[in-house]
Structures are given as C-alpha cells and as structure tokens.
Amino acid sequence: GAGVSQTPSNKVTEKGKYVELRCDPISGHTALYWYRQSLGQGPEFLIYFQGTGAADDSGLPNDRFFAVRPEGSVSTLKIQRTERGDSAVYLCASSPTTGNEQFFGPGTRLTVL
Amino acid sequence: AQKITQTQPGMFVQEKEAVTLDCTYDTSDQSYGLFWYKQPSSGEMIFLIYQGSYDEQNATEGRYSLNFQKARKSANLVISASQLGDSAMYFCAMREGPSSGAGSYQLTFGKGTKLSVIP
C-alpha cells in the first residue's frame, strides 16, 4: 500500500510570504504528527493530531504556525509571514494508534529566501 | 537536559563487520518506548527497531538488535554484518508514556550518528 506522501517536495519562498505544506497519511491511520528537521539536527516535534483534533500543539514555535486536519486524513501545515529561520525539512508521520511506530513521509524542504 | 544523547557524530565500519551506535536517554516515566530510525541521503526516515520499557528481552529485527540496559538508561543499536547500503544517518528516539500528559506520543530525537561503511 501507499506510504505517507507529502507535497510539495521542495518549496522556495520569499521572506514574509505564506506557505502551505500538505501531508497525506497512510489510509486508516488516526494519529498524525508534524516534525521539523533543521540541518544537522534530529527532527523536532511540532504538532500531533488524533483524528481531526490537534491533541498536542506544544511544539509549534509561535503563532505564525498552524495546522489543520479537517476530515481526519489529510493535514495541512500553514506558515504565515515566513522567516529565513523557518527554512528546514518538514516531516509528516502517521501511525495506526498513538504510541505505535510512526511511519514518515519523504518531507518537504522549505527554503525561505 | 537532553532527553536523547547520541555521543558519536560519526562512525566508520568495515563492510561485513558489526558496529554499535550509542544512545542514552533521560526520562522519569515508567512507561516509554525507544526507537531507532535510519535516514539515508534521500531524507526519508526509515523505522528500524523498537524497544518498550517493559520488554524483558532485547529487540531484534534481522541484522539490527537493540542492546537495552534499563538501569543505565541506554539503548544502543547493533548492526551486524554491515553493508554498503547501511551508510546513513541513524537517529535514536524516545516516546514517553501516556501518563506524562500533553505531548505524550511525540517522539524526541537525538542529534544522530552518521555511519559510513567502508568497502
């Protein structure tokens, strides 16, 4: 079956612009996670959805970051007024239930000029 | 304090030899899980192996085994019979137990170890 997919694979934007990053989890997975991986670092947690609701958004760095999962499947990470420090690879992962192995997508590489 | 510490930024191993990648963790939870992921240059995180805090036996998956020493809070990854395709970044990660409240199911990652397999 299909794994986690993320689009776009690469996004280049200018400082101050708005971007949306999409994640399509494995079908039937109720838990969905967003992580951010800066160069030379391990992924860092941003937000976790159980179904449609954000069960934990404690990792979002500030209010420019927002994520939704309106139908409990596809999720969109939204970043307003992008800054150069937002440049990173944004990874999405899903799992059938919480606490299980998380399956990662290929990531979206965001570059803010 | 770092929750996951990987002290080896880079490691080299001869093809067909075994290699151990170190990982120590810090948690006050009784229930937690430890994971190892491989990240090749393509960027995708590939799950390798999982160890639950209550598992009495060390986890094994093919050529991968996890040397779990609970009292020392270490969860080292052992790769046997290294192959050229094992060259990648390796990340140790921890999921803390549901009793820890908000953020219970996120993974906390270490900074990774870059493994290079020499022919």
Coordinates of C-alpha atoms in Angstrom, one line a residue:
Chain A
G1 CA 0.0 0.0 0.0
A2 CA 0.9 3.6 -0.3
G3 CA 3.1 5.2 2.3
V4 CA 2.9 8.7 3.7
S5 CA 3.1 11.3 1.0
Q6 CA 4.0 15.0 1.3
T7 CA 3.7 17.8 -1.2
P8 CA 5.4 19.7 -2.5
S9 CA 8.8 18.0 -2.1
N10 CA 10.5 21.3 -2.3
K11 CA 9.2 24.8 -1.7
V12 CA 11.2 28.1 -2.2
T13 CA 9.5 31.2 -1.0
E14 CA 10.4 34.8 0.0
K15 CA 10.5 36.1 3.4
G16 CA 7.1 37.3 4.6
K17 CA 5.1 35.0 2.3
Y18 CA 2.5 32.4 3.3
V19 CA 3.1 28.7 2.6
E20 CA 1.1 25.5 3.0
L21 CA 2.6 22.1 3.2
R22 CA 0.4 19.0 2.7
C23 CA 0.6 15.6 4.3
D24 CA -1.4 12.5 3.1
P25 CA -1.1 9.8 5.8
I26 CA -1.4 6.1 5.4
S27 CA -5.1 5.2 4.9
G28 CA -6.7 4.4 8.2
H29 CA -4.0 5.9 10.4
T30 CA -5.7 8.0 13.1
A31 CA -2.6 9.6 14.5
L32 CA -0.7 12.2 12.5
Y33 CA 2.5 14.1 13.5
W34 CA 4.4 17.0 12.1
Y35 CA 8.1 17.5 12.8
R36 CA 10.7 20.0 11.6
Q37 CA 14.3 19.0 10.9
S38 CA 16.9 21.6 10.7
L39 CA 20.3 21.0 9.1
G40 CA 22.4 18.7 11.2
Q41 CA 19.7 18.0 13.7
G42 CA 17.2 15.4 14.5
P43 CA 13.5 16.0 13.9
E44 CA 11.7 18.2 16.4
F45 CA 8.1 17.7 17.2
L46 CA 5.6 20.4 16.1
I47 CA 2.0 19.1 16.5
Y48 CA 0.1 15.9 16.9
F49 CA -3.4 15.1 15.7
Q50 CA -5.6 12.3 16.9
G51 CA -8.4 12.2 14.3
T52 CA -9.5 15.7 13.4
G53 CA -8.3 17.4 16.6
A54 CA -4.9 18.7 17.5
A55 CA -4.2 16.7 20.7
D56 CA -0.9 18.4 21.3
D57 CA 0.4 21.6 19.6
S58 CA 3.1 22.3 22.2
G59 CA 5.9 22.1 19.6
L60 CA 4.6 24.9 17.4
P61 CA 7.3 27.6 17.7
N62 CA 4.9 30.6 17.5
D63 CA 1.5 31.7 16.3
R64 CA 2.7 32.0 12.7
F65 CA 2.4 28.2 12.5
F66 CA -0.9 26.5 12.3
A67 CA -2.1 23.1 11.2
V68 CA -5.4 21.5 10.3
R69 CA -6.8 18.1 9.6
P70 CA -10.5 18.8 8.9
E71 CA -11.6 15.3 7.9
G72 CA -9.2 13.2 9.9
S73 CA -7.0 12.3 7.0
V74 CA -5.0 14.9 5.0
S75 CA -3.3 17.5 7.1
T76 CA -2.0 20.9 6.1
L77 CA 0.7 22.8 7.9
K78 CA 0.4 26.6 7.4
I79 CA 3.1 29.1 8.0
Q80 CA 2.4 32.8 7.8
R81 CA 4.9 35.6 7.3
T82 CA 7.7 33.2 6.7
E83 CA 11.1 34.0 8.1
R84 CA 14.6 32.7 7.0
G85 CA 14.8 30.7 10.2
D86 CA 11.8 28.7 9.1
S87 CA 14.0 27.0 6.4
A88 CA 14.1 23.3 7.2
V89 CA 12.7 20.0 6.2
Y90 CA 9.1 19.5 7.4
L91 CA 8.4 15.8 8.1
C92 CA 5.0 14.3 8.5
A93 CA 4.4 10.9 10.2
S94 CA 1.4 8.7 10.8
S95 CA 0.6 5.7 13.0
P96 CA -2.4 3.5 13.3
T97 CA -2.8 4.4 17.0
T98 CA -0.9 6.5 19.4
G99 CA 2.3 5.0 20.8
N100 CA 3.0 2.8 17.8
E101 CA 5.7 3.0 15.3
Q102 CA 5.4 6.2 13.3
F103 CA 5.7 6.0 9.5
F104 CA 7.4 9.0 8.0
G105 CA 6.9 10.7 4.7
P106 CA 9.7 12.0 2.5
G107 CA 9.4 15.5 3.8
T108 CA 9.0 19.0 2.3
R109 CA 12.2 21.0 2.1
L110 CA 11.3 24.6 2.7
T111 CA 13.7 27.4 1.8
V112 CA 12.9 30.9 2.7
L113 CA 15.0 33.5 0.9
Chain B
A1 CA 19.0 18.3 29.9
Q2 CA 19.0 16.4 26.7
K3 CA 16.4 13.7 26.6
I4 CA 18.2 11.7 24.0
T5 CA 22.0 11.8 23.7
Q6 CA 24.0 10.3 20.8
T7 CA 27.6 11.0 21.6
Q8 CA 29.0 9.7 18.2
P9 CA 28.6 12.3 15.5
G10 CA 30.2 10.0 13.0
M11 CA 31.3 6.3 12.9
F12 CA 33.2 4.2 10.4
V13 CA 32.8 0.5 10.0
Q14 CA 34.4 -2.0 7.6
E15 CA 31.9 -3.9 5.4
K16 CA 30.8 -7.2 7.0
E17 CA 31.8 -6.1 10.4
A18 CA 29.4 -5.3 13.3
V19 CA 29.0 -1.8 14.7
T20 CA 27.4 -0.3 17.8
L21 CA 25.7 3.1 17.8
D22 CA 25.3 4.6 21.2
C23 CA 22.2 6.1 22.7
T24 CA 21.4 7.2 26.2
Y25 CA 18.1 8.6 27.3
D26 CA 16.6 10.6 30.2
T27 CA 13.1 10.1 31.5
S28 CA 11.2 9.9 34.7
D29 CA 8.4 7.9 33.1
Q30 CA 8.0 4.2 33.9
S31 CA 6.4 3.5 30.5
Y32 CA 8.2 4.6 27.4
G33 CA 9.4 3.4 24.1
L34 CA 12.7 3.6 22.3
F35 CA 13.1 3.7 18.5
W36 CA 15.9 3.7 16.0
Y37 CA 15.4 5.3 12.6
K38 CA 17.7 5.3 9.6
Q39 CA 17.8 8.4 7.3
P40 CA 19.7 7.9 4.1
S41 CA 20.7 10.8 1.9
S42 CA 17.3 10.8 0.3
G43 CA 15.9 12.1 3.5
E44 CA 13.2 9.6 4.4
M45 CA 13.1 8.3 8.0
I46 CA 13.0 4.5 7.9
F47 CA 12.0 2.7 11.1
L48 CA 14.4 0.0 12.2
I49 CA 13.6 -1.3 15.6
Y50 CA 11.5 -0.7 18.8
Q51 CA 12.0 -1.5 22.4
G52 CA 9.3 -1.0 25.1
S53 CA 10.4 -0.1 28.6
Y54 CA 8.7 -3.2 29.9
D55 CA 10.1 -5.6 27.4
E56 CA 12.4 -8.0 29.1
Q57 CA 14.2 -9.2 26.1
N58 CA 16.3 -7.1 23.8
A59 CA 14.5 -6.3 20.5
T60 CA 15.9 -7.8 17.3
E61 CA 15.0 -7.2 13.6
G62 CA 17.1 -9.1 11.1
R63 CA 20.6 -7.6 11.3
Y64 CA 19.5 -5.0 13.8
S65 CA 19.4 -5.5 17.6
L66 CA 18.9 -3.2 20.4
N67 CA 21.1 -3.5 23.5
F68 CA 18.7 -2.2 26.2
Q69 CA 20.2 -1.5 29.6
K70 CA 17.4 0.0 31.6
A71 CA 19.4 0.8 34.7
R72 CA 22.0 2.6 32.7
K73 CA 19.3 4.2 30.5
S74 CA 21.0 3.2 27.4
A75 CA 19.6 1.7 24.1
N76 CA 22.4 1.1 21.8
L77 CA 21.8 -0.1 18.2
V78 CA 23.9 -3.0 17.0
I79 CA 24.2 -3.6 13.3
S80 CA 25.7 -6.9 12.3
A81 CA 27.4 -7.8 9.0
S82 CA 27.5 -4.2 7.8
Q83 CA 26.6 -3.5 4.2
L84 CA 27.4 -0.5 2.0
G85 CA 23.7 0.4 2.0
D86 CA 23.9 0.9 5.7
S87 CA 25.7 4.2 5.2
A88 CA 23.3 6.8 6.5
M89 CA 22.3 8.9 9.5
Y90 CA 20.9 7.0 12.4
F91 CA 18.6 8.5 15.0
C92 CA 17.6 7.3 18.4
A93 CA 14.2 8.5 19.6
M94 CA 12.0 8.1 22.6
R95 CA 8.3 8.1 23.2
E96 CA 7.4 8.8 26.7
G97 CA 4.4 7.1 28.4
P98 CA 0.8 8.3 28.3
S99 CA 0.9 9.4 31.9
S100 CA 3.0 12.4 31.0
G101 CA 0.1 14.4 29.8
A102 CA 0.3 16.7 26.8
G103 CA 2.9 15.6 24.3
S104 CA 2.6 12.0 25.4
Y105 CA 3.0 10.5 22.0
Q106 CA 5.6 12.6 20.3
L107 CA 9.0 11.2 19.5
T108 CA 12.0 13.0 20.9
F109 CA 15.1 12.5 18.7
G110 CA 18.8 12.7 19.3
K111 CA 21.1 14.5 17.0
G112 CA 22.0 11.4 15.1
T113 CA 25.1 9.4 14.2
K114 CA 26.5 9.4 10.6
L115 CA 27.6 5.9 9.8
S116 CA 29.9 5.3 6.9
V117 CA 30.5 1.7 5.7
I118 CA 33.9 1.2 4.1
P119 CA 34.3 -1.4 1.4

